[in-house]
Short mmCIF file of C-alpha atoms in Angstrom, two decimals:
data_model
loop_
_atom_site.label_atom_id
_atom_site.label_comp_id
_atom_site.label_asym_id
_atom_site.label_seq_id
_atom_site.Cartn_x
_atom_site.Cartn_y
_atom_site.Cartn_z
CA UNK A 268 -43.78 -117.35 -246.98
CA UNK A 269 -43.80 -114.93 -244.01
CA UNK A 270 -47.11 -114.93 -242.13
CA UNK A 271 -48.65 -111.51 -241.57
CA UNK A 272 -47.67 -109.90 -238.15
CA UNK A 273 -50.57 -107.53 -237.23
CA UNK A 274 -48.45 -105.81 -234.44
CA UNK A 275 -50.50 -107.88 -231.75
CA UNK A 276 -48.90 -107.22 -228.67
CA UNK A 277 -50.72 -110.11 -226.94
CA UNK A 278 -48.90 -112.49 -229.24
CA UNK A 279 -45.31 -111.23 -228.35
CA UNK A 280 -42.29 -112.68 -226.13
CA UNK A 281 -42.48 -110.92 -223.04
CA UNK A 282 -39.79 -109.80 -220.59
CA UNK A 283 -40.70 -109.73 -216.99
CA UNK A 284 -38.74 -108.01 -214.30
CA UNK A 285 -39.77 -107.96 -210.75
CA UNK A 286 -37.97 -106.92 -207.58
CA UNK A 287 -36.50 -109.59 -205.07
CA UNK A 288 -34.13 -109.39 -201.93
CA UNK A 289 -31.07 -109.12 -204.16
CA UNK A 290 -32.28 -106.53 -206.64
CA UNK A 291 -34.57 -108.02 -209.34
CA UNK A 292 -35.36 -111.13 -211.38
CA UNK A 293 -35.68 -111.37 -215.08
CA UNK A 294 -37.76 -113.84 -216.79
CA UNK A 295 -38.82 -114.51 -220.41
CA UNK A 296 -42.21 -115.83 -221.46
CA UNK A 297 -42.95 -117.34 -224.73
CA UNK A 298 -46.65 -117.57 -225.46
CA UNK A 299 -47.73 -120.69 -227.35
CA UNK A 300 -49.57 -118.72 -229.48
CA UNK A 301 -46.09 -116.97 -230.99
CA UNK A 302 -45.13 -120.20 -232.12
CA UNK A 303 -48.20 -120.38 -234.36
CA UNK A 304 -48.06 -116.87 -235.51
CA UNK A 305 -44.46 -116.15 -236.19
CA UNK A 306 -41.99 -117.75 -238.53
CA UNK A 307 -39.22 -119.77 -237.04
CA UNK A 308 -36.88 -116.90 -237.98
CA UNK A 309 -39.00 -114.14 -236.32
CA UNK A 310 -39.38 -116.36 -233.23
CA UNK A 311 -35.61 -116.83 -233.11
CA UNK A 312 -34.99 -113.06 -233.41
CA UNK A 313 -37.52 -112.03 -230.86
CA UNK A 314 -36.32 -114.72 -228.29
CA UNK A 315 -32.51 -113.68 -228.96
CA UNK A 316 -33.27 -109.81 -228.48
CA UNK A 317 -35.31 -110.66 -224.98
CA UNK A 318 -32.40 -112.71 -224.01
CA UNK A 319 -29.88 -110.23 -224.78
CA UNK A 320 -31.89 -107.53 -223.00
CA UNK A 321 -32.17 -109.78 -219.88
CA UNK A 322 -28.39 -110.59 -220.18
CA UNK A 323 -27.45 -107.00 -220.38
CA UNK A 324 -29.80 -106.15 -217.11
CA UNK A 325 -28.28 -108.82 -215.39
CA UNK A 326 -24.80 -108.37 -215.97
CA UNK A 327 -24.55 -104.49 -216.16
CA UNK A 328 -27.63 -103.27 -214.29
CA UNK A 329 -26.32 -100.06 -213.29
CA UNK A 330 -25.85 -98.91 -217.03
CA UNK A 331 -29.23 -100.53 -217.91
CA UNK A 332 -30.71 -98.19 -215.10
CA UNK A 333 -29.16 -95.13 -216.31
CA UNK A 334 -30.43 -95.64 -219.93
CA UNK A 335 -33.73 -96.13 -218.55
CA UNK A 336 -33.76 -93.08 -216.54
CA UNK A 337 -32.43 -91.12 -219.71
CA UNK A 338 -34.98 -92.61 -222.00
CA UNK A 339 -37.78 -91.63 -219.68
CA UNK A 340 -36.31 -87.85 -219.66
CA UNK A 341 -36.15 -87.84 -223.58
CA UNK A 342 -39.51 -89.21 -223.84
CA UNK A 343 -40.73 -86.46 -221.41
CA UNK A 344 -38.86 -83.93 -223.37
CA UNK A 345 -40.18 -84.99 -226.76
CA UNK A 346 -43.88 -84.82 -225.09
CA UNK A 347 -43.12 -81.48 -223.91
CA UNK A 348 -42.09 -80.34 -227.49
CA UNK A 349 -44.93 -81.91 -228.90
CA UNK A 350 -47.25 -79.94 -226.75
CA UNK A 351 -45.23 -76.54 -227.47
CA UNK A 352 -45.87 -77.02 -231.20
CA UNK A 353 -49.52 -77.28 -230.45
CA UNK A 354 -49.51 -73.97 -228.90
CA UNK A 355 -50.59 -70.60 -230.40
CA UNK A 356 -48.22 -67.81 -230.97
CA UNK A 357 -48.89 -66.08 -227.67
CA UNK A 358 -45.74 -66.58 -225.33
CA UNK A 359 -46.40 -67.11 -221.47
CA UNK A 360 -43.25 -66.13 -219.85
CA UNK A 361 -44.18 -68.07 -216.91
CA UNK A 362 -44.52 -71.22 -218.57
CA UNK A 363 -41.12 -70.37 -220.27
CA UNK A 364 -39.53 -69.96 -216.96
CA UNK A 365 -41.16 -73.01 -215.55
CA UNK A 366 -39.92 -75.23 -218.31
CA UNK A 367 -36.50 -73.91 -218.22
CA UNK A 368 -36.40 -74.47 -214.40
CA UNK A 369 -37.78 -78.01 -215.32
CA UNK A 370 -34.98 -78.55 -217.47
CA UNK A 371 -32.41 -77.60 -215.11
CA UNK A 372 -33.84 -79.72 -212.39
CA UNK A 373 -33.87 -82.81 -214.81
CA UNK A 374 -29.93 -82.02 -215.68
CA UNK A 375 -29.36 -81.82 -212.07
CA UNK A 376 -31.43 -84.86 -211.26
CA UNK A 377 -29.38 -87.13 -213.92
CA UNK A 378 -26.21 -85.80 -212.28
CA UNK A 379 -27.38 -86.89 -208.58
CA UNK A 380 -28.52 -90.30 -209.78
CA UNK A 381 -27.05 -93.00 -207.14
CA UNK A 382 -26.43 -96.37 -208.36
CA UNK A 383 -28.96 -98.45 -206.72
CA UNK A 384 -26.85 -101.55 -207.25
#
């Protein structure tokens, strides 16, 4: 029987990333409470995903960095679209032009990103 998981982020597997002289360090932290709350299958799945993410970051940091930048841009875009849907039917062209300029800057920014590794 599976134990209920209340989406409690405190009882989770944690992937720590910290800068160091050579770039960064990855560490996986498993709370003791996880072993009590999660079933062995759930614990194995979460630990395996954490190890996979750490391995990917260590073996291909450039791609992981690009994915992170892209993910942040997508999140900002979705947030902007959500705010747009909540607005009235009045069109403010200055806001429209600013958004267009910002989108162009994001596109240029992604092209100019230099690999830090």
